[in-house]
Amino acid sequence: MELLKQMEEECDCIEVIFQDYIQSRSAKRIFLFFEGKDDYKYYWCRLSLYIGEKPYKKYNCNGKRNVLIIYEMIKRKTQQREQEKILYFIDKDFDKQNIIPDDIYMLPTYAIENLYISDKAIENMIIGEFGFSGEMDVEDKNDLSIAVKYLVTKRDEIIESMIYANAWYSLQKNKVNKPPYPKLSAIKEYCTIKNINDKSILQNLVPNSISVSDEEMEKEINYLREKPHERLRGKYFEQTMPHYIMDVFADSNKKVDRKMFSKRRKVNLNIGVDNMVSVLSNYADVPNDLLSYIIKRFQVDVGS
């Protein structure tokens, strides 16, 4: 009954979005479809260069599956108008199948949160918030190195503490292709899966989980470990990294008794789980294929 109710609610959501799109076409030419509300916070500063002041409509579709369904509905039931621009954005998640229509953009990482915790994104953030410039002196260079090394080390510790659970999570998603699906909501918080290295603990947390072998686990762990900051579940990074980022900023803000840095640099940012994606958006990685997708979709000027 719970699954049926969820499916009914999703159907209602999809239909509402589709009808709103139909009704909005007379006034707007740009339509953006996202999985959820946080996606817009990352994508907007990449899209705004092409949209400018032109009117647009954005939709939060409440999940990847819904974005794909709406794409099919629009493709089958409507005819794209001249100068109309429709863009769809989805996460890669744990998916290993990359066959999607060219009209849809899929991240090369698990989710947008992963784009905030690469070595380069971390360095960009420190350079920006500490106010470093090209003519850094020795102290500045050392402090930049200290901050980046600290955050990269913490990120890698987080990776090690959760890679086993991520491998199990990934197998639960990839081995089941029809209902009933494992109810994975119980392991969506980092604090729940931290340092778990035992399948039985995860199985107890997800009673309707499927059985996976030790060989499958080992293979999946090795796969995730190839690019862990890209392939592990992004929300876990969002739930953990802000704490360490604020440690860096707090030390930098101290007038005395700093443990990391040679001098005080005032940073006026308060970063938490709820605002990391929006506050640090300018520093996040921008995949080359994302820029290619946006440029291709806006090749023809959009009419207002």
Coordinates of C-alpha atoms in Angstrom, one line a residue:
M1 CA 0.0 0.0 0.0
E2 CA 2.9 2.4 0.8
L3 CA 4.5 1.8 -2.6
L4 CA 1.1 2.3 -4.3
K5 CA 0.5 5.6 -2.5
Q6 CA 4.0 6.8 -3.4
M7 CA 3.4 5.9 -7.1
E8 CA 0.1 7.7 -7.1
E9 CA 1.7 10.8 -5.6
E10 CA 4.5 10.7 -8.2
C11 CA 1.9 10.4 -11.0
D12 CA 0.1 13.5 -9.6
C13 CA 3.4 15.4 -9.4
I14 CA 4.3 14.5 -12.9
E15 CA 0.9 15.5 -14.3
V16 CA 0.9 18.8 -12.5
I17 CA 4.3 19.7 -13.9
F18 CA 3.4 18.6 -17.4
Q19 CA 0.2 20.7 -17.4
D20 CA 2.0 23.7 -16.1
Y21 CA 4.6 23.4 -18.8
I22 CA 1.8 23.2 -21.5
Q23 CA 0.1 26.3 -20.0
S24 CA 3.4 28.3 -19.7
R25 CA 4.5 27.8 -23.3
S26 CA 2.7 30.9 -24.6
A27 CA 4.6 33.2 -22.3
K28 CA 8.0 31.5 -21.9
R29 CA 10.6 29.8 -24.2
I30 CA 13.0 28.4 -21.6
F31 CA 12.2 25.4 -19.4
L32 CA 14.5 23.8 -16.9
F33 CA 13.7 20.4 -15.3
F34 CA 15.6 19.3 -12.2
E35 CA 15.5 16.3 -9.9
G36 CA 15.2 18.5 -6.8
K37 CA 15.3 22.0 -5.3
D38 CA 19.0 22.0 -4.5
D39 CA 20.0 21.3 -8.2
Y40 CA 19.0 24.8 -9.3
K41 CA 21.4 26.3 -6.7
Y42 CA 24.3 24.7 -8.5
Y43 CA 23.2 25.0 -12.1
W44 CA 21.8 28.5 -12.1
C45 CA 25.2 30.4 -12.2
R46 CA 26.2 28.2 -15.1
L47 CA 22.9 28.8 -16.9
S48 CA 22.4 32.5 -16.2
L49 CA 25.1 33.5 -18.7
Y50 CA 22.9 32.1 -21.5
I51 CA 19.5 33.0 -20.1
G52 CA 20.2 36.5 -19.0
E53 CA 17.0 38.5 -18.4
K54 CA 14.8 36.2 -20.6
P55 CA 11.8 34.7 -18.8
Y56 CA 12.1 31.0 -17.9
K57 CA 10.4 28.4 -15.9
K58 CA 12.0 25.8 -13.6
Y59 CA 10.6 22.6 -12.2
N60 CA 11.6 20.4 -9.3
C61 CA 10.5 17.0 -10.4
N62 CA 11.1 15.1 -7.2
G63 CA 13.5 12.5 -8.5
K64 CA 15.5 11.3 -11.5
R65 CA 12.7 8.9 -12.6
N66 CA 10.2 11.7 -12.8
V67 CA 12.6 13.9 -14.9
L68 CA 12.9 11.0 -17.4
I69 CA 9.1 10.4 -17.5
I70 CA 8.4 14.1 -18.1
Y71 CA 11.0 14.1 -20.9
E72 CA 9.1 11.3 -22.6
M73 CA 5.7 13.0 -22.1
I74 CA 6.9 16.2 -23.6
K75 CA 8.6 14.3 -26.5
R76 CA 5.5 12.2 -27.3
K77 CA 2.7 14.7 -26.6
T78 CA 4.1 18.0 -27.8
Q79 CA 6.0 19.5 -30.6
Q80 CA 8.9 21.7 -29.7
R81 CA 8.4 25.3 -30.9
E82 CA 10.8 27.5 -32.7
Q83 CA 13.3 29.0 -30.3
E84 CA 12.0 27.0 -27.4
K85 CA 14.8 25.7 -25.1
I86 CA 14.1 22.7 -22.8
L87 CA 16.9 21.4 -20.6
Y88 CA 16.8 18.4 -18.3
F89 CA 19.3 17.7 -15.6
I90 CA 19.8 14.4 -13.7
D91 CA 22.4 12.8 -11.3
K92 CA 24.4 9.8 -12.2
D93 CA 23.7 8.2 -8.7
F94 CA 25.1 4.7 -8.6
D95 CA 24.0 4.0 -12.2
K96 CA 26.5 2.3 -14.4
Q97 CA 24.4 2.5 -17.6
N98 CA 25.0 5.8 -19.3
I99 CA 22.6 5.4 -22.2
I100 CA 20.3 8.5 -22.0
P101 CA 19.0 10.8 -24.7
D102 CA 21.3 13.6 -25.8
D103 CA 18.5 16.1 -24.8
I104 CA 19.1 15.2 -21.1
Y105 CA 22.3 16.1 -19.2
M106 CA 23.5 13.5 -16.6
L107 CA 26.3 14.4 -14.2
P108 CA 29.5 12.4 -14.4
T109 CA 29.5 12.3 -10.6
Y110 CA 27.0 10.7 -8.2
A111 CA 25.4 14.1 -7.6
I112 CA 26.1 17.8 -7.5
E113 CA 27.4 17.6 -4.0
N114 CA 30.4 15.6 -5.3
L115 CA 31.5 18.6 -7.4
Y116 CA 32.2 20.6 -4.2
I117 CA 34.7 18.2 -2.6
S118 CA 37.4 17.6 -5.3
D119 CA 40.9 18.8 -4.6
K120 CA 40.4 21.7 -7.1
A121 CA 37.1 22.8 -5.7
I122 CA 38.5 22.8 -2.2
E123 CA 41.5 24.9 -3.4
N124 CA 39.2 27.3 -5.2
M125 CA 37.2 27.8 -2.1
I126 CA 40.2 28.6 0.1
I127 CA 41.7 30.9 -2.5
G128 CA 38.4 32.8 -2.8
E129 CA 37.4 33.0 0.9
F130 CA 40.9 33.8 2.2
G131 CA 41.3 36.5 -0.5
F132 CA 44.5 35.1 -2.0
S133 CA 45.7 36.5 -5.3
G134 CA 48.4 35.6 -7.8
E135 CA 51.2 37.4 -5.9
M136 CA 50.9 35.2 -2.8
D137 CA 53.9 35.4 -0.4
V138 CA 55.4 32.4 1.3
E139 CA 53.1 32.6 4.3
D140 CA 50.0 32.7 2.0
K141 CA 51.3 29.7 0.0
N142 CA 51.9 27.7 3.1
D143 CA 48.6 28.6 4.6
L144 CA 46.8 27.6 1.4
S145 CA 48.6 24.3 1.4
I146 CA 47.7 23.7 5.1
A147 CA 44.0 24.4 4.5
V148 CA 43.7 22.3 1.4
K149 CA 45.7 19.4 2.9
Y150 CA 43.5 19.4 6.0
L151 CA 40.3 19.3 4.1
V152 CA 41.4 16.7 1.6
T153 CA 42.7 14.5 4.4
K154 CA 39.3 14.8 6.2
R155 CA 37.5 14.1 3.0
D156 CA 39.6 11.0 2.4
E157 CA 39.0 9.9 6.0
I158 CA 35.2 10.2 5.4
I159 CA 35.6 8.1 2.2
E160 CA 37.3 5.3 4.1
S161 CA 34.7 5.4 6.8
M162 CA 31.8 4.9 4.4
I163 CA 33.1 3.1 1.3
Y164 CA 31.9 -0.3 2.5
A165 CA 28.4 0.9 3.1
N166 CA 28.4 2.7 -0.2
A167 CA 29.3 -0.5 -2.0
W168 CA 26.5 -2.3 -0.4
Y169 CA 24.1 0.6 -1.1
S170 CA 25.2 0.5 -4.8
L171 CA 24.6 -3.2 -5.1
Q172 CA 21.1 -2.8 -3.6
K173 CA 20.3 -0.2 -6.3
N174 CA 21.9 -2.0 -9.2
K175 CA 20.8 -5.6 -8.6
V176 CA 17.1 -4.8 -8.3
N177 CA 15.3 -3.7 -11.4
K178 CA 11.7 -4.2 -10.4
P179 CA 9.5 -3.8 -7.3
P180 CA 9.7 -4.4 -4.4
Y181 CA 12.8 -2.2 -4.1
P182 CA 14.9 -2.3 -0.9
K183 CA 13.8 0.5 1.5
L184 CA 17.1 2.3 1.8
S185 CA 15.8 5.4 3.7
A186 CA 17.3 3.9 6.9
I187 CA 20.8 4.4 5.6
K188 CA 20.6 7.8 4.1
E189 CA 22.4 9.5 7.0
Y190 CA 26.1 9.4 7.3
C191 CA 26.0 8.9 11.0
T192 CA 24.1 5.6 10.5
I193 CA 26.6 4.0 8.1
K194 CA 29.8 5.5 9.4
N195 CA 32.5 2.8 9.9
I196 CA 30.2 -0.1 9.1
N197 CA 32.2 -3.0 7.6
D198 CA 29.7 -5.8 8.2
K199 CA 26.9 -6.7 5.8
S200 CA 24.7 -8.1 8.6
I201 CA 24.5 -4.7 10.2
L202 CA 23.3 -3.1 7.0
Q203 CA 20.9 -6.0 6.4
N204 CA 19.3 -5.4 9.8
L205 CA 18.9 -1.7 8.9
V206 CA 17.2 -2.6 5.6
P207 CA 15.0 -5.7 6.3
N208 CA 13.9 -6.2 2.7
S209 CA 17.5 -5.9 1.3
I210 CA 18.8 -8.4 -1.2
S211 CA 21.7 -10.8 -0.5
V212 CA 25.1 -9.8 -1.9
S213 CA 28.2 -12.0 -1.8
D214 CA 31.6 -11.0 -0.4
E215 CA 33.0 -11.2 -4.0
E216 CA 30.4 -8.7 -5.2
M217 CA 31.3 -6.4 -2.3
E218 CA 35.0 -6.6 -3.0
K219 CA 34.5 -5.9 -6.7
E220 CA 32.1 -2.9 -6.0
I221 CA 34.5 -1.4 -3.4
N222 CA 37.3 -1.6 -5.9
Y223 CA 35.2 0.1 -8.5
L224 CA 34.2 2.9 -6.1
R225 CA 37.7 3.3 -4.9
E226 CA 38.9 4.2 -8.4
K227 CA 37.1 7.6 -8.2
P228 CA 35.7 7.8 -4.7
H229 CA 35.0 11.5 -4.5
E230 CA 33.0 11.2 -7.7
R231 CA 31.2 7.8 -7.2
L232 CA 30.2 7.8 -3.5
R233 CA 26.9 9.1 -2.4
G234 CA 27.1 12.9 -2.5
K235 CA 24.7 13.6 0.4
Y236 CA 27.1 11.9 2.8
F237 CA 29.8 14.5 1.9
E238 CA 27.2 17.3 2.3
Q239 CA 26.5 15.9 5.8
T240 CA 30.1 15.9 6.9
M241 CA 32.4 18.3 5.0
P242 CA 30.8 21.6 6.3
H243 CA 31.9 20.8 9.8
Y244 CA 35.6 20.6 8.7
I245 CA 35.3 23.7 6.4
M246 CA 34.0 25.7 9.4
D247 CA 36.9 24.4 11.5
V248 CA 39.3 26.0 8.9
F249 CA 37.4 29.2 8.8
A250 CA 37.1 29.4 12.6
D251 CA 40.9 29.0 13.0
S252 CA 41.5 31.6 10.3
N253 CA 39.2 34.1 12.1
K254 CA 41.1 33.9 15.4
K255 CA 43.1 36.9 16.5
V256 CA 45.3 34.7 18.6
D257 CA 45.9 31.0 19.4
R258 CA 45.5 29.9 15.8
K259 CA 46.5 26.2 15.3
M260 CA 46.7 26.1 11.5
F261 CA 47.5 29.5 10.0
S262 CA 50.2 32.1 10.2
K263 CA 47.9 35.1 10.4
R264 CA 44.3 36.1 10.7
R265 CA 42.2 36.2 7.6
K266 CA 38.5 37.1 8.2
V267 CA 36.0 34.8 6.6
N268 CA 32.4 35.7 6.9
L269 CA 30.7 32.5 5.9
N270 CA 28.6 30.1 7.9
I271 CA 28.4 26.8 6.1
G272 CA 26.1 23.9 7.1
V273 CA 24.4 20.9 5.7
D274 CA 21.4 23.0 4.5
N275 CA 23.4 25.7 2.6
M276 CA 26.7 24.2 1.3
V277 CA 25.4 23.8 -2.2
S278 CA 24.2 27.4 -2.6
V279 CA 27.0 29.2 -0.6
L280 CA 29.9 27.4 -2.3
S281 CA 28.4 27.1 -5.8
N282 CA 30.9 29.4 -7.5
Y283 CA 33.8 27.2 -6.4
A284 CA 32.4 23.8 -7.4
D285 CA 33.7 21.9 -10.4
V286 CA 32.1 22.4 -13.8
P287 CA 32.3 19.3 -16.0
N288 CA 33.3 20.0 -19.6
D289 CA 30.3 18.1 -20.9
L290 CA 27.9 20.3 -18.9
L291 CA 29.2 23.4 -20.6
S292 CA 28.9 21.6 -24.0
Y293 CA 25.4 20.6 -23.2
I294 CA 24.3 24.2 -22.2
I295 CA 26.1 25.8 -25.2
K296 CA 24.4 23.3 -27.6
R297 CA 21.0 23.9 -26.1
F298 CA 21.4 27.7 -26.5
Q299 CA 23.0 27.8 -29.9
V300 CA 20.0 29.8 -31.3
D301 CA 19.1 33.0 -29.4
V302 CA 16.0 32.5 -27.3
G303 CA 13.1 34.8 -28.0
S304 CA 11.3 36.4 -25.0

